[in-house]
Coordinates of C-alpha atoms in Angstrom, one line a residue:
X1 CA 0.2 3.0 43.6
X2 CA -1.0 -0.6 44.1
X3 CA 0.5 -1.4 40.6
X4 CA 3.8 0.1 41.7
X5 CA 3.9 -2.2 44.7
X6 CA 3.3 -5.2 42.4
X7 CA 6.0 -4.1 39.8
X8 CA 8.7 -3.5 42.4
X9 CA 7.8 -6.7 44.3
X10 CA 8.1 -8.6 41.0
X11 CA 11.5 -7.2 40.3
X12 CA 12.8 -7.5 43.9
X13 CA 11.6 -11.1 44.3
X14 CA 13.1 -12.1 40.9
X15 CA 16.5 -10.8 42.1
X16 CA 16.6 -11.8 45.8
X17 CA 13.8 -14.4 46.3
X18 CA 13.1 -12.9 49.7
X19 CA 9.7 -12.0 51.3
X20 CA 7.7 -8.8 50.8
X21 CA 5.8 -7.1 53.5
X22 CA 2.5 -5.5 52.2
X23 CA -0.6 -4.1 54.0
X24 CA -3.6 -6.4 54.0
X25 CA -5.3 -3.8 51.8
X26 CA -3.1 -4.7 48.8
X27 CA -4.4 -6.8 45.9
X28 CA -4.0 -10.6 46.3
X29 CA -2.3 -10.6 42.9
X30 CA 0.8 -9.9 45.0
X31 CA 0.8 -13.5 46.3
X32 CA 0.8 -14.7 42.7
X33 CA 3.7 -12.4 41.8
X34 CA 5.9 -13.3 44.7
X35 CA 5.1 -17.1 44.5
X36 CA 6.2 -17.1 40.9
X37 CA 9.7 -16.2 42.2
X38 CA 9.7 -18.6 45.1
X39 CA 9.0 -15.8 47.6
X40 CA 6.1 -15.0 49.9
X41 CA 4.0 -12.0 51.1
X42 CA 3.9 -11.2 54.8
X43 CA 0.6 -9.3 55.4
X44 CA 0.5 -6.4 57.8
X45 CA -1.9 -3.8 59.1
X46 CA -1.9 -0.6 57.0
X47 CA 0.7 1.9 58.1
X48 CA 4.4 2.6 58.1
X49 CA 4.9 1.4 61.7
X50 CA 3.6 -2.1 60.9
X51 CA 5.7 -2.3 57.8
X52 CA 8.8 -1.1 59.6
X53 CA 8.3 -3.8 62.3
X54 CA 8.3 -6.5 59.6
X55 CA 11.5 -5.4 57.8
X56 CA 13.4 -6.3 61.0
X57 CA 13.0 -9.9 59.8
X58 CA 16.0 -10.8 57.7
X59 CA 14.0 -12.6 55.0
X60 CA 12.0 -9.4 54.1
X61 CA 13.6 -7.7 51.2
X62 CA 11.0 -5.1 50.5
X63 CA 8.0 -3.4 52.1
X64 CA 5.5 -1.3 50.3
X65 CA 2.6 0.7 51.7
X66 CA 0.4 0.4 48.6
X67 CA 0.3 4.2 48.4
X68 CA 3.5 4.6 46.5
X69 CA 5.9 4.3 49.5
X70 CA 8.6 1.7 49.9
X71 CA 11.0 0.5 52.6
X72 CA 14.2 -0.9 51.3
X73 CA 15.5 -2.9 54.4
X74 CA 19.1 -2.9 53.2
X75 CA 19.0 0.9 53.5
X76 CA 16.7 1.5 56.5
X77 CA 13.4 0.7 58.2
X78 CA 11.3 3.7 57.1
X79 CA 9.7 4.8 53.9
X80 CA 12.5 6.2 51.7
X81 CA 11.6 7.5 48.3
X82 CA 15.2 8.1 47.2
X83 CA 16.3 4.6 48.1
X84 CA 13.2 3.2 46.4
X85 CA 13.9 5.1 43.2
X86 CA 17.6 4.1 43.1
X87 CA 16.7 0.4 43.8
X88 CA 13.9 0.5 41.1
X89 CA 16.3 1.9 38.5
X90 CA 18.9 -0.7 39.4
X91 CA 16.4 -3.6 39.1
X92 CA 14.9 -2.3 35.9
X93 CA 18.4 -1.9 34.4
X94 CA 19.3 -5.5 35.2
X95 CA 16.1 -6.9 33.6
X96 CA 16.5 -4.9 30.4
X97 CA 12.7 -4.5 30.2
X98 CA 10.7 -1.3 30.4
X99 CA 8.5 -0.7 33.4
X100 CA 5.5 -0.9 31.1
X101 CA 6.6 -4.4 29.8
X102 CA 7.0 -5.5 33.4
X103 CA 3.6 -4.1 34.3
X104 CA 2.0 -6.0 31.3
X105 CA 3.2 -9.4 32.5
X106 CA 1.4 -8.9 35.9
X107 CA -2.3 -9.8 36.0
X108 CA -4.8 -6.9 36.3
X109 CA -6.1 -6.1 39.7
X110 CA -9.0 -4.0 40.9
X111 CA -8.8 -2.5 44.4
X112 CA -10.9 0.4 45.4
X113 CA -11.3 2.3 48.7
X114 CA -13.4 4.9 50.5
X115 CA -14.2 6.1 53.9
X116 CA -17.4 6.7 56.0
X117 CA -17.6 9.4 58.6
X118 CA -18.1 7.6 61.9
X119 CA -18.6 9.3 65.3
X120 CA -16.0 8.1 67.8
X121 CA -18.7 6.7 70.0
X122 CA -20.1 4.5 67.2
X123 CA -16.8 2.9 66.0
X124 CA -17.3 -0.2 68.1
X125 CA -20.9 -0.6 66.9
X126 CA -19.7 -0.3 63.3
X127 CA -17.2 -3.1 63.6
X128 CA -19.7 -5.3 65.5
X129 CA -22.2 -4.7 62.6
X130 CA -19.6 -5.8 60.0
X131 CA -19.0 -9.0 61.9
X132 CA -22.7 -9.7 62.4
X133 CA -23.9 -8.8 58.9
X134 CA -21.1 -10.6 57.1
X135 CA -22.4 -12.6 54.2
X136 CA -18.9 -13.7 53.2
X137 CA -17.9 -17.4 53.4
X138 CA -14.9 -16.4 55.4
X139 CA -14.2 -13.7 58.0
X140 CA -10.7 -12.8 59.1
X141 CA -10.4 -10.6 62.3
X142 CA -7.0 -8.9 62.6
X143 CA -4.6 -6.3 61.2
X144 CA -6.7 -3.7 62.9
X145 CA -9.9 -4.5 61.1
X146 CA -12.1 -7.2 59.6
X147 CA -11.6 -8.8 56.2
X148 CA -14.6 -10.4 54.6
X149 CA -13.4 -13.0 52.1
X150 CA -15.7 -13.8 49.2
X151 CA -13.1 -15.6 47.1
X152 CA -9.4 -15.6 46.3
X153 CA -9.5 -12.1 44.7
X154 CA -12.9 -10.9 46.1
X155 CA -12.8 -9.3 49.6
X156 CA -13.7 -6.2 51.7
X157 CA -11.5 -4.9 54.5
X158 CA -13.1 -2.6 57.1
X159 CA -11.1 -0.8 59.8
X160 CA -11.9 2.2 61.9
X161 CA -9.3 5.0 61.8
X162 CA -7.2 5.4 64.9
X163 CA -6.7 9.2 64.5
X164 CA -9.9 10.4 62.7
X165 CA -13.6 9.9 63.1
X166 CA -13.7 7.6 60.0
X167 CA -14.2 4.0 59.0
X168 CA -12.0 3.0 56.1
X169 CA -13.1 0.4 53.5
X170 CA -11.1 -1.3 50.8
X171 CA -12.5 -3.9 48.3
X172 CA -10.9 -6.1 45.7
X173 CA -13.0 -7.6 42.9
X174 CA -12.5 -9.7 39.8
X175 CA -13.3 -6.7 37.7
X176 CA -13.6 -3.0 38.3
X177 CA -17.4 -3.2 38.5
X178 CA -17.2 -6.1 40.9
X179 CA -14.8 -4.2 43.2
X180 CA -17.1 -1.1 43.0
X181 CA -20.2 -3.2 43.8
X182 CA -18.6 -4.8 46.9
X183 CA -17.4 -1.4 48.2
X184 CA -20.8 0.2 47.5
X185 CA -22.6 -2.6 49.3
X186 CA -20.6 -2.2 52.5
X187 CA -20.5 1.5 52.3
X188 CA -24.3 1.6 52.1
X189 CA -24.6 -0.8 55.0
X190 CA -22.4 1.4 57.2
X191 CA -24.3 4.6 56.2
X192 CA -27.6 2.8 57.0
X193 CA -26.3 1.8 60.4
X194 CA -25.1 5.3 61.2
X195 CA -28.3 7.1 60.1

């Protein structure tokens, strides 16, 4: 699903050079893809509502939720699979490349995610722990969570779920094992704190 967001972003930015709205849990390869076409990524909190709010801006030409859903602002402000499919077919037809050929020209990315069951009463403690135990050179507070930045394509994003007794974690690494290790490190820290 993350790859689909990159492929469609690449095609849409090549055509229109407008901005793309993506959740902060998406690979940072997206910045490289959009920058190549003179466009930019507008980062949002995960969720359709946040993406919908961004497409109200005229320079946003695409929003993707990173889970296979797309918003085509020219058609509407909500996830629309039919509009996304029609737009994708139109863009692919104009490039005269196969989807696999387009995918091959985009650098590999490694994003993994999981969740930790978190009692409602301990959600604040969990987020405080993430901030206090951060070993990352940079910490970004926002988008409904905390992003621990270890490098340009090495980060962990932690956010408590608004509707369920869960804490959600995403990690990107420079390789699959790097992403898995970052995610495991923070998952283990949360489990230890909640034990």
